[in-house]
Amino acid sequence: MRSPFSLKQEFLKKWILGLQRCRSSKKNMSIFKRKKVIKLSADVAMASARKGTTCWSRALIADAVKEGNADKHLAEKILGPASERQPTEKVPVGAMAYNKRIRSKKILKRSSVIRRTIKCAPQAARPSSIVKTLVGKRRQILRSLIPGGEFMNGVSLIEETLDYIISLRAQVDVMRSLASASKLVNLN
Amino acid sequence: MDIGEKDKYELGKRDEHNNINYQAPVLSSDWQFGGANLTSAGMSLVPTTNPLAIGSSCASASLVDSFGSSLWEHPSNSQNMGFCDFSVQNGANSSNAMEVGKGLPNSLRSSIDRPFDMGWNAASAMLKGGIFLPNTTGILAQSLSQLPADSAFIERAARFSSFNGGNFSDMVNPFGVPEPMGLYARGVGLMQGPDDIFAVNGMKSVSVMESQKSKLDATEATRDAGLRVENRAKASPLENERKSESLMQPNEEAKQGTGGSGNESDEAEISSRDGGQDEPSALDGTGGEPSAKGLSSKKRKKSIQDAEIDRAKGGQTSTKTAKDSPENQQKQSMMINKTTGKQGSPASHPPKEEYIHVRARRGQATNSHSLAERVRREKISERMKFLQDLVPGCSKVTGKAVMLDEIINYVQSLQRQVEFLSMKLATVNPRLDFSIEALLAKDIIQSRAGPSSTLGFSPDLSMGYPPLHPSQPGLVQAPLPVIGNSSDVIHKALSSQLTSMTGGLKEPNQHSNAWEDELHNVVQMN
């Protein structure tokens, strides 16, 4: 199990680097732009800290650099020149295929869900089916929360959730400490 | 049913009741008379309850009289009596029973009685029959026949049973009734907090009933369908049983509809059992089999069975998977082909095999589909256990649905926190210049009596983001030895990483090295 401290260190490093890369673009940014930059760089840093081992991290980066994204250039800038994206190298290449797969799988899932609901409609009164749909609905919600969650099912979903929660926690801790440190610095 | 009324009434009027002890003698006589009329075994305890009964809440003697008279008039309702027995017999332990029963007007009592009748019919049907005699339940039937809020009554009764500290539990235990009550309590307790009941102290009985009824009606939408009963003064036991069954089902559904209380093993079992089936829904009938058998095998989990039947799909002996090892059961052997390539056995087998050897449990279908499903389900449950440890507040929760709820909430809250913190950082830092020297300097100032050089150093940094001067590295390096052992450790640990990372930096490598080290210091200290 990766130690949380090393994860935080890794995340902080990448985050600061990403921020530095973005800093030169504009002198004056609106607060929302800044917030977007901060969040994006933090997310990308978190995802790259995983070095492509987890599905959600790959999906997150793929989402950031996909064609339809407004902040694509920002994300690419944060990620740095292509030579540095070693763990994520496969991602930009496969990003297009990835997105296509996402779309097709979404369609498949939707149709299967519809089929399943139609089939199970008369049995809705059974308590087992009710619980089944309860759990299923929650799984859907969880899938929507986790980046790239559309693909995962069953075991992988829970594993990805575990990893994602750990990463989010580390991210929150680092950001919080940085915020408090910055605030104190500004107060001095 | 009276008992539910009594519950509510007890909760609401405990204060009042204590003052009315003087009315006891009058009431006792009435109650005894009513008891005598009933002539049921259950009513044998009536004499014991009398002193308590009277001491109870009766708001007025008239109420008591009406109650007593109603008792006499309707000796035929079995359900009512069943419940009445319940409360009456336990009344010896709790003054509540009679308190509640006496004080309420007929209409209220009857309205409450009916839904509770249904519930208690179910209960009585489930319990050993000796306690509730059909003829004895009719005592309060007529008086309670006009209760409109069946569901409200059940909920109140359930709530009462779940929240009554000591008294009702005494009432409950002797009769072994906790189970059905528990069911309702579970289902109901979730819907509303007990605060409603307890907050009603001092209110009049009518208003109590009505307010509770209104609240309960709002939350009992799912149960109303099967629970509305008109006049049930002369309901036959069969009819009652039918209605109780219908009550049971919507109750169960409502319970599961509310996501389960998560506190009861029954619900946990159901939810966990059925939760495990959501994936195999795509399968055909095989999905249904393992579920039923899975439950039976769960129940028989403790017992070790020695049925070794060698089913030869491949005709090979089975090796226990890591997952099955805790099962400790002799099972049919089965081999499953999985293309995942995972080797289940804990031994140091080379991973070249692509099979997962799974054993079917006794009594389970040995179909490859069902076995694969079982393995999957076990994996999922194992991961869920990890999640339980990770997500705060999930340790007490059992059942997939509730746990998934908690996980979803946690992930959403974490994501929101990230948003909030990034906004905060954006406001704190107008130029996106998170300079490490500044943070480091602040740390030095805060945690240690830093050298004056750093003090002069930090204002320069906080002004803006100055390009690094050659002199600064010296200053930056100066605090390093001040900081302490931890930084050295980080130094060495990260120097290798840092050198690879610094390719794209504007600043020279050594600066970034120092920065990164100090960054980690900052993280550590904060």
XYZ file of C-alpha atoms in Angstrom:
714
model
C 0.000 0.000 0.000
C 1.419 3.302 -0.961
C 2.089 5.406 2.024
C -0.140 8.451 2.143
C 2.762 10.697 2.937
C 4.651 9.818 -0.159
C 1.495 10.217 -2.144
C 1.063 13.688 -0.740
C 4.624 14.563 -1.539
C 4.238 13.353 -5.061
C 1.030 15.217 -5.512
C 2.416 18.426 -4.119
C 5.441 18.271 -6.327
C 3.474 17.764 -9.480
C 0.943 20.310 -8.529
C 3.421 23.050 -7.924
C 5.179 22.215 -11.120
C 1.959 22.355 -13.032
C 1.072 25.670 -11.481
C 4.406 27.086 -12.372
C 3.884 26.070 -15.939
C 0.593 27.900 -16.043
C 1.794 30.949 -14.311
C 3.522 32.467 -17.239
C 0.480 32.484 -19.469
C -1.261 35.502 -18.039
C -0.406 38.171 -15.594
C -3.874 38.917 -14.383
C -6.422 36.225 -14.156
C -9.870 36.455 -12.781
C -10.530 34.570 -9.667
C -12.541 31.945 -11.408
C -9.861 31.365 -13.934
C -7.382 30.986 -11.183
C -9.598 28.586 -9.373
C -10.016 26.567 -12.477
C -6.312 26.470 -13.017
C -5.696 25.448 -9.479
C -8.273 22.737 -9.514
C -7.260 21.436 -12.874
C -3.628 21.322 -11.998
C -4.449 19.610 -8.749
C -6.578 17.005 -10.452
C -4.024 16.354 -13.122
C -1.296 16.138 -10.555
C -3.325 13.697 -8.549
C -4.037 11.601 -11.560
C -0.464 11.598 -12.769
C 0.719 10.668 -9.325
C -0.846 7.336 -9.947
C 1.261 6.929 -13.047
C -1.478 5.402 -15.047
C -2.050 2.421 -12.860
C -5.653 3.140 -12.123
C -8.501 3.535 -14.499
C -9.856 6.699 -13.008
C -6.561 8.504 -13.302
C -6.271 7.629 -16.944
C -9.829 8.672 -17.548
C -9.320 11.940 -15.748
C -6.341 12.904 -17.825
C -8.003 11.714 -20.980
C -10.978 13.860 -20.177
C -8.775 16.844 -19.558
C -7.052 16.629 -22.913
C -9.903 15.481 -25.043
C -10.823 17.563 -28.027
C -14.096 18.902 -26.837
C -12.716 20.274 -23.641
C -12.514 24.020 -23.243
C -9.435 23.891 -21.100
C -7.603 21.462 -23.227
C -4.693 23.776 -23.810
C -4.447 24.454 -20.136
C -4.344 20.808 -19.315
C -1.755 20.153 -21.933
C 0.319 22.963 -20.620
C 0.084 21.602 -17.143
C 1.026 18.189 -18.249
C 4.069 19.661 -19.824
C 5.768 18.877 -23.037
C 4.975 15.538 -24.536
C 8.338 14.191 -23.577
C 7.494 14.371 -19.922
C 4.232 12.561 -20.051
C 5.792 9.217 -19.646
C 3.177 7.497 -17.569
C 0.430 9.176 -19.433
C 1.929 8.835 -22.834
C -0.475 6.203 -23.863
C -3.318 8.362 -22.772
C -3.253 11.086 -25.384
C -2.725 8.528 -28.054
C -5.577 6.431 -26.852
C -7.661 9.348 -25.769
C -9.640 9.412 -28.935
C -10.269 5.728 -28.889
C -11.010 6.008 -25.229
C -13.648 8.616 -25.786
C -15.195 6.627 -28.549
C -15.291 3.629 -26.319
C -16.913 5.731 -23.662
C -19.624 6.827 -26.001
C -20.355 3.413 -27.347
C -20.395 1.891 -23.934
C -22.756 4.529 -22.705
C -25.133 3.690 -25.474
C -24.834 0.014 -24.730
C -25.406 0.516 -21.082
C -28.393 2.667 -21.599
C -30.010 0.166 -23.882
C -29.266 -2.700 -21.566
C -30.663 -0.816 -18.623
C -33.817 -0.115 -20.536
C -34.113 -3.725 -21.512
C -33.537 -4.834 -17.991
C -36.100 -2.493 -16.557
C -38.668 -3.600 -19.056
C -38.010 -7.195 -18.253
C -38.128 -6.683 -14.553
C -41.085 -4.386 -14.443
C -43.639 -6.985 -13.448
C -41.412 -8.257 -10.698
C -40.948 -4.949 -9.063
C -43.072 -5.975 -6.174
C -40.597 -8.549 -4.966
C -38.423 -7.216 -2.198
C -35.309 -8.783 -3.667
C -35.749 -6.935 -6.913
C -36.375 -3.729 -5.084
C -33.142 -4.055 -3.211
C -31.449 -4.964 -6.422
C -32.577 -1.808 -8.094
C -31.644 0.186 -5.040
C -28.115 -1.058 -5.140
C -28.027 -0.703 -8.876
C -29.126 2.895 -8.741
C -26.478 3.685 -6.232
C -23.894 2.017 -8.368
C -24.947 4.232 -11.210
C -24.548 7.295 -9.085
C -21.138 6.152 -7.973
C -20.149 5.568 -11.551
C -21.128 9.076 -12.430
C -19.054 10.466 -9.615
C -15.817 8.724 -10.353
C -14.013 9.806 -13.490
C -14.134 7.076 -16.057
C -16.534 5.157 -13.962
C -18.766 4.270 -16.817
C -16.617 1.339 -17.723
C -16.208 -0.194 -14.387
C -18.454 -2.777 -12.974
C -18.583 -4.763 -9.824
C -15.215 -5.350 -8.332
C -13.295 -2.844 -10.396
C -15.736 -0.136 -9.478
C -15.128 -0.618 -5.830
C -11.401 -0.838 -6.249
C -11.346 2.341 -8.234
C -13.533 3.981 -5.656
C -11.109 3.003 -2.947
C -8.184 4.442 -4.799
C -10.073 7.543 -5.732
C -11.097 8.194 -2.162
C -7.525 7.861 -0.980
C -6.322 10.242 -3.636
C -9.034 12.734 -2.922
C -8.198 12.670 0.731
C -4.532 13.311 0.087
C -5.454 16.087 -2.302
C -7.698 17.745 0.232
C -5.072 17.522 2.941
C -2.353 19.032 0.824
C -4.563 21.806 -0.457
C -5.734 22.628 2.991
C -2.237 22.858 4.384
C -1.109 24.945 1.463
C -4.055 27.262 1.898
C -3.406 27.776 5.555
C 0.296 28.293 4.946
C -0.390 30.812 2.242
C -2.842 32.620 4.412
C -0.329 32.863 7.187
C 2.303 34.089 4.844
C 0.030 36.778 3.562
C -0.844 37.841 7.023
C 2.762 38.409 7.950
C -55.207 -0.853 19.140
C -55.244 0.218 22.621
C -51.749 -0.724 23.136
C -50.465 1.602 20.495
C -52.620 4.264 21.949
C -51.280 3.421 25.262
C -47.825 3.772 23.907
C -48.394 7.157 22.536
C -50.429 8.183 25.402
C -47.843 7.040 27.797
C -45.219 9.011 26.077
C -47.322 12.023 25.865
C -48.938 12.042 29.179
C -46.567 10.558 31.584
C -46.504 13.708 33.561
C -50.177 13.963 33.788
C -50.677 10.471 34.812
C -48.780 10.673 37.935
C -51.138 13.161 39.292
C -54.175 11.112 38.868
C -53.365 8.317 41.128
C -56.287 9.049 43.239
C -58.532 7.844 40.533
C -57.116 4.436 40.782
C -59.785 2.751 42.805
C -62.499 3.752 40.435
C -60.663 2.603 37.443
C -59.487 -0.546 38.949
C -62.964 -1.691 39.485
C -63.868 -0.910 35.943
C -60.867 -2.583 34.594
C -61.408 -5.636 36.600
C -64.903 -5.823 35.435
C -63.836 -5.567 31.887
C -61.267 -8.183 32.492
C -63.753 -10.508 33.973
C -65.951 -10.189 30.993
C -63.241 -11.153 28.665
C -62.494 -14.325 30.428
C -59.432 -14.944 28.466
C -56.221 -16.357 29.663
C -54.534 -13.262 28.570
C -56.645 -11.209 30.814
C -55.564 -13.020 33.861
C -53.110 -10.340 34.497
C -55.731 -7.721 34.553
C -56.012 -7.687 38.289
C -52.342 -7.089 38.569
C -52.518 -4.230 36.246
C -55.337 -2.574 37.984
C -53.480 -0.492 40.469
C -51.193 0.647 37.760
C -53.944 1.063 35.336
C -55.707 3.388 37.529
C -52.705 5.262 38.594
C -52.316 5.904 34.921
C -53.122 8.848 33.013
C -56.852 8.938 32.965
C -57.717 12.403 32.179
C -61.152 11.889 33.399
C -63.161 9.155 34.905
C -65.523 9.370 32.009
C -62.870 8.262 29.661
C -62.174 5.342 31.802
C -65.770 4.425 31.943
C -66.111 4.582 28.245
C -63.063 2.517 27.885
C -64.305 -0.041 30.268
C -67.650 -0.160 28.606
C -66.130 -0.502 25.245
C -64.176 -3.369 26.558
C -67.272 -5.113 27.544
C -69.027 -4.455 24.319
C -66.514 -5.981 22.014
C -65.158 -9.164 23.288
C -64.916 -10.717 19.907
C -62.051 -9.021 18.277
C -59.213 -11.386 18.577
C -56.529 -9.121 17.379
C -57.313 -6.407 19.733
C -57.227 -8.708 22.605
C -54.006 -10.154 21.545
C -52.465 -6.858 21.741
C -54.387 -5.891 24.749
C -53.052 -8.920 26.475
C -49.673 -7.928 25.564
C -49.922 -4.548 27.061
C -52.071 -5.582 29.914
C -49.901 -8.331 31.092
C -46.918 -6.184 30.931
C -48.728 -3.406 32.562
C -47.586 -4.769 35.811
C -44.163 -3.642 34.932
C -45.118 -0.415 33.428
C -47.743 1.961 34.332
C -47.738 3.038 30.785
C -50.043 0.439 29.535
C -53.009 1.441 31.468
C -52.174 5.027 31.379
C -52.331 5.145 27.706
C -55.250 2.900 27.434
C -57.452 4.709 29.829
C -57.012 8.203 28.844
C -57.960 8.041 25.266
C -61.369 8.566 23.897
C -63.004 5.762 22.091
C -62.595 7.078 18.663
C -58.919 7.552 18.987
C -58.430 4.240 20.518
C -60.359 2.527 17.873
C -58.601 4.331 15.142
C -55.307 3.343 16.512
C -56.429 -0.083 17.266
C -57.160 -1.131 13.789
C -53.766 -0.769 12.203
C -52.232 -2.161 15.214
C -54.597 -5.012 15.016
C -53.283 -5.844 11.685
C -49.778 -5.608 12.829
C -50.489 -7.637 15.841
C -52.292 -10.204 13.873
C -49.159 -10.714 11.988
C -47.308 -10.813 15.211
C -49.657 -13.232 16.772
C -49.622 -15.349 13.710
C -45.935 -15.512 13.956
C -45.748 -16.086 17.642
C -46.601 -19.083 19.674
C -50.306 -19.007 19.690
C -50.960 -19.585 23.299
C -50.519 -16.078 24.315
C -53.103 -14.423 22.234
C -56.474 -15.979 22.385
C -58.874 -14.970 19.678
C -61.748 -14.331 21.911
C -59.781 -12.186 24.206
C -58.677 -9.796 21.602
C -62.115 -8.541 21.108
C -62.140 -6.540 24.236
C -61.128 -3.300 22.807
C -62.022 -4.017 19.263
C -65.203 -2.090 19.064
C -63.886 0.876 20.804
C -60.970 0.994 18.504
C -62.730 0.193 15.351
C -62.970 3.670 14.086
C -59.300 4.415 13.938
C -58.523 5.790 10.531
C -54.794 6.030 10.748
C -53.741 2.459 10.673
C -50.338 3.119 9.440
C -49.924 5.917 11.903
C -50.796 3.607 14.683
C -48.413 0.971 13.608
C -45.698 3.445 13.318
C -46.398 4.828 16.695
C -46.477 1.439 18.209
C -43.275 0.528 16.531
C -41.691 3.697 17.601
C -42.898 3.119 21.053
C -41.460 -0.294 21.113
C -38.180 0.893 19.795
C -37.886 3.862 22.022
C -39.471 2.899 25.208
C -36.599 2.675 27.561
C -37.437 0.073 30.070
C -41.108 -0.213 30.405
C -42.191 -1.444 27.106
C -39.306 -3.745 26.812
C -40.615 -5.431 29.879
C -43.900 -5.652 28.208
C -42.366 -7.055 25.161
C -40.056 -9.634 26.469
C -42.324 -11.950 28.330
C -44.248 -12.547 25.216
C -41.378 -12.996 22.914
C -42.954 -10.474 20.694
C -39.966 -8.324 19.986
C -39.541 -9.658 16.537
C -42.642 -8.367 14.857
C -42.480 -5.241 16.848
C -38.909 -4.934 15.899
C -39.800 -5.187 12.277
C -42.228 -2.350 12.519
C -39.907 -0.434 14.713
C -37.224 -0.763 12.182
C -39.305 0.194 9.310
C -40.951 2.948 11.142
C -38.155 4.215 13.209
C -36.410 5.209 10.096
C -39.203 7.318 8.885
C -39.452 9.636 11.783
C -37.461 10.361 14.805
C -38.778 9.598 18.172
C -38.632 13.205 19.032
C -42.122 13.698 17.859
C -43.519 11.449 20.478
C -41.510 12.655 23.354
C -41.967 16.218 22.525
C -45.630 15.918 22.959
C -45.561 15.948 26.690
C -48.477 17.578 28.243
C -50.559 17.634 25.153
C -54.022 16.382 25.248
C -54.598 12.947 24.010
C -56.641 13.997 21.051
C -54.179 16.506 19.855
C -51.418 14.016 20.398
C -53.095 11.495 18.304
C -53.939 13.873 15.588
C -50.554 15.439 15.331
C -48.897 12.102 15.272
C -51.368 10.797 12.851
C -50.733 13.648 10.496
C -47.019 13.175 10.715
C -47.290 9.509 10.293
C -49.611 9.789 7.384
C -47.119 11.934 5.617
C -44.457 9.327 5.956
C -46.515 6.238 5.606
C -47.470 6.695 2.049
C -46.104 3.355 1.061
C -48.099 1.497 3.638
C -51.392 3.148 3.207
C -52.407 1.056 0.307
C -52.778 -2.133 2.199
C -53.482 -0.728 5.535
C -56.595 1.314 5.326
C -59.311 -0.554 6.969
C -62.803 0.586 7.611
C -64.763 -0.776 10.461
C -63.164 -3.881 11.732
C -65.230 -4.503 14.698
C -66.115 -7.994 13.681
C -63.150 -8.925 11.570
C -62.614 -12.595 11.438
C -59.239 -14.082 12.233
C -58.807 -15.113 8.640
C -59.462 -11.692 7.412
C -57.115 -10.314 9.931
C -54.458 -12.690 8.901
C -54.849 -11.781 5.293
C -54.597 -8.165 6.103
C -51.683 -8.780 8.318
C -49.943 -10.519 5.493
C -50.639 -7.668 3.178
C -49.390 -5.417 5.872
C -46.259 -7.409 6.217
C -45.426 -7.175 2.609
C -45.790 -3.436 2.144
C -43.997 -3.055 5.406
C -41.162 -5.102 4.175
C -41.111 -3.233 0.947
C -41.305 0.050 2.694
C -38.507 -0.972 4.896
C -36.339 -1.847 2.001
C -37.581 1.152 0.192
C -36.224 3.344 2.868
C -32.874 1.804 2.421
C -33.025 -0.374 5.437
C -32.277 0.587 8.910
C -28.956 -1.070 8.796
C -29.350 -1.993 12.379
C -31.094 -5.291 12.189
C -29.698 -8.523 11.021
C -32.834 -9.419 9.128
C -32.688 -6.444 6.953
C -29.004 -6.717 6.586
C -29.428 -10.253 5.496
C -32.044 -9.403 3.006
C -30.210 -6.477 1.597
C -26.920 -8.214 1.486
C -28.438 -11.273 0.001
C -30.285 -9.371 -2.621
C -27.573 -6.878 -3.176
C -25.362 -9.636 -4.241
C -27.825 -10.564 -6.880
C -27.955 -7.362 -8.737
C -25.027 -8.269 -10.918
C -26.163 -11.683 -11.955
C -29.475 -10.361 -13.044
C -28.254 -10.772 -16.548
C -27.961 -14.469 -16.020
C -30.909 -16.684 -16.523
C -32.459 -18.762 -13.847
C -29.125 -19.645 -12.443
C -29.090 -16.314 -10.777
C -32.021 -17.201 -8.680
C -30.648 -20.488 -7.551
C -27.463 -19.406 -5.915
C -29.276 -16.661 -4.152
C -31.592 -19.004 -2.402
C -28.901 -21.510 -1.851
C -26.498 -18.828 -0.900
C -28.743 -17.852 1.896
C -29.082 -21.391 3.040
C -25.388 -21.877 2.857
C -24.883 -18.713 4.808
C -27.119 -20.042 7.464
C -25.266 -23.281 7.470
C -21.957 -21.587 7.306
C -21.077 -22.397 10.833
C -21.554 -26.093 10.454
C -18.864 -27.979 8.680
C -20.237 -30.461 6.243
C -18.279 -33.312 4.909
C -19.929 -33.904 1.621
C -17.241 -34.362 -0.911
C -18.688 -34.996 -4.256
C -16.373 -34.816 -7.158
C -18.081 -33.264 -10.059
C -15.947 -33.625 -13.037
C -16.158 -30.710 -15.243
C -12.543 -31.168 -15.700
C -12.334 -34.125 -13.437
C -9.763 -32.442 -11.352
C -9.407 -32.060 -7.683
C -10.239 -28.695 -6.469
C -8.007 -26.344 -4.703
C -9.455 -23.916 -2.336
C -9.254 -20.360 -3.324
C -8.119 -17.761 -0.938
C -11.631 -16.606 -0.684
C -13.019 -19.963 0.146
C -10.503 -20.785 2.779
C -12.254 -18.861 5.471
C -15.393 -20.772 4.651
C -14.085 -23.953 6.167
C -16.497 -26.169 4.432
C -16.177 -29.302 2.443
C -17.673 -28.596 -0.884
C -18.084 -29.921 -4.278
C -15.110 -29.299 -6.384
C -15.400 -27.216 -9.410
C -13.073 -25.481 -11.660
C -13.760 -22.215 -13.278
C -11.938 -20.760 -16.196
C -11.229 -17.173 -15.845
C -9.366 -15.148 -18.340
C -8.317 -12.695 -15.726
C -5.398 -14.886 -15.019
C -5.594 -14.566 -11.281
C -4.447 -17.449 -9.243
C -6.607 -17.811 -6.248
C -4.584 -20.167 -4.126
C -2.452 -18.469 -1.584
C 0.533 -20.682 -2.340
C 3.344 -19.340 -4.417
C 2.109 -20.805 -7.652
C 3.412 -19.151 -10.720
C 0.743 -17.056 -12.326
C 0.928 -18.865 -15.603
C -2.289 -20.734 -14.919
C -5.367 -18.877 -15.913
C -7.819 -20.729 -13.807
C -9.413 -19.816 -10.574
C -10.250 -22.862 -8.609
C -13.445 -22.460 -6.764
C -15.309 -24.826 -4.614
C -19.026 -24.925 -4.600
C -20.606 -24.818 -1.236
C -22.758 -27.583 -0.017
C -26.228 -27.289 -1.330
C -25.283 -24.809 -3.977
C -25.557 -25.241 -7.646
C -22.322 -26.248 -9.181
C -23.059 -24.482 -12.358
C -20.073 -22.560 -13.519
C -22.152 -19.458 -13.792
C -23.286 -19.588 -10.228
C -19.846 -20.314 -8.953
C -18.390 -17.484 -10.893
C -21.080 -15.272 -9.539
C -20.295 -16.356 -6.055
C -16.648 -15.591 -6.466
C -17.492 -12.210 -7.829
C -19.812 -11.476 -5.016
C -17.244 -12.444 -2.480
C -14.702 -10.208 -4.086
C -17.122 -7.371 -4.020
C -17.942 -7.893 -0.402
C -14.291 -8.031 0.455
C -13.690 -4.712 -1.208
C -16.680 -3.298 0.515
C -15.067 -4.191 3.796
C -12.069 -2.111 2.856
C -14.332 0.707 1.980
C -15.981 0.368 5.333
C -12.699 1.053 7.025
C -11.916 3.894 4.739
C -15.128 5.811 4.828
C -15.768 7.260 8.244
C -18.934 6.207 9.887
C -19.405 3.110 7.844
C -18.360 0.566 10.376
C -21.770 0.081 11.862
C -23.548 -0.071 8.608
C -24.342 -3.382 7.066
C -25.915 -3.841 3.740
C -24.753 -2.747 0.379
C -27.280 -0.063 -0.322
C -26.631 1.960 2.789
C -22.916 1.542 2.492
C -22.954 2.674 -1.103
C -24.962 5.648 0.053
C -22.309 6.543 2.557
C -19.579 6.109 0.005
C -21.356 8.321 -2.466
C -21.835 10.989 0.142
C -18.217 10.832 1.131
C -16.918 11.084 -2.404
C -19.220 13.987 -3.097
C -18.121 15.777 0.037
C -14.475 15.267 -0.818
C -14.991 16.626 -4.307
C -16.795 19.617 -2.920
C -13.958 20.195 -0.505
C -11.506 20.211 -3.357
C -13.577 22.805 -5.146
C -13.831 24.926 -2.079
C -10.167 24.735 -1.276
C -9.143 25.565 -4.801
C -11.372 28.615 -4.656
C -9.827 29.554 -1.353
C -6.363 29.210 -2.756
C -7.365 31.352 -5.678
C -8.474 34.118 -3.361
C -5.489 33.864 -1.099
C -3.028 33.962 -3.888
C -3.726 36.601 -6.500
C -0.930 35.579 -8.771
C -0.833 31.849 -8.478
C 2.568 32.126 -7.011
C 2.839 29.551 -4.385
C 6.385 30.248 -3.555
C 7.960 27.720 -1.429
C 10.409 30.072 0.091
C 7.651 32.117 1.521
C 6.005 29.126 2.994
C 9.250 27.865 4.275
C 10.096 31.189 5.788
C 6.776 31.290 7.499
C 7.464 27.895 8.896
C 10.795 28.960 10.149
C 9.341 32.003 11.780
C 6.587 30.036 13.328
C 8.179 26.909 14.486
C 11.657 27.986 15.235
C 13.402 31.122 16.190
C 14.620 31.655 12.707
C 17.651 33.659 11.902
C 17.122 37.276 11.088
C 18.112 36.671 7.547
C 14.987 34.714 6.971
C 12.898 37.358 8.549
C 14.200 39.845 6.133
C 13.869 37.252 3.501
C 10.183 36.594 3.717
C 8.850 40.098 3.112
C 10.756 40.181 -0.121
C 9.177 36.978 -1.178
C 5.686 37.897 -0.199
C 5.837 41.044 -2.248
C 5.635 39.152 -5.401
C 7.291 36.468 -7.243
C 10.807 37.655 -7.683
C 13.036 35.798 -10.025
C 15.596 33.913 -8.173
C 18.742 35.812 -7.619
C 21.981 34.107 -7.107
C 22.010 35.344 -3.594
C 18.777 33.702 -2.800
C 19.900 30.177 -3.155
C 22.335 30.885 -0.435
C 19.578 32.169 1.740
C 17.433 29.289 0.861
C 20.152 26.895 1.656
C 20.834 28.585 4.924
C 17.639 27.577 6.624
C 18.113 24.030 5.542
C 20.398 22.985 8.311
C 18.177 24.832 10.717
C 15.208 22.817 9.938
C 16.158 19.592 11.371
C 16.414 15.940 10.735
C 13.232 15.484 8.866
C 14.319 17.650 6.033
C 17.455 15.648 5.629
C 15.455 12.522 5.368
C 13.241 14.084 2.794
C 16.278 15.414 1.038
C 17.688 12.038 0.454
C 14.426 10.387 -0.252
C 13.380 12.809 -2.873
C 16.550 13.967 -4.434
C 16.401 11.233 -6.968
C 12.825 11.992 -7.832
C 13.458 15.661 -7.978
C 16.274 15.460 -10.416
C 14.027 13.743 -12.861
C 11.249 16.189 -12.331
C 13.181 19.343 -12.770
C 13.598 19.150 -16.482
C 10.799 21.511 -17.272
C 11.420 24.026 -14.589
C 12.411 27.534 -15.293
C 14.550 27.701 -12.248
C 17.794 25.963 -11.918
C 17.793 22.486 -10.628
C 19.210 23.159 -7.273
C 16.568 25.695 -6.572
C 13.846 23.302 -7.375
C 15.548 20.698 -5.305
C 15.564 22.956 -2.326
C 12.058 24.041 -3.044
C 10.721 20.589 -3.263
C 12.365 19.641 -0.065
C 10.958 22.615 1.665
C 7.632 21.939 0.123
C 7.541 18.609 1.765
C 8.619 20.160 4.963
C 5.688 22.447 4.713
C 3.413 19.546 4.172
C 4.861 17.753 7.082
C 4.589 20.626 9.436
C 1.154 21.594 8.441
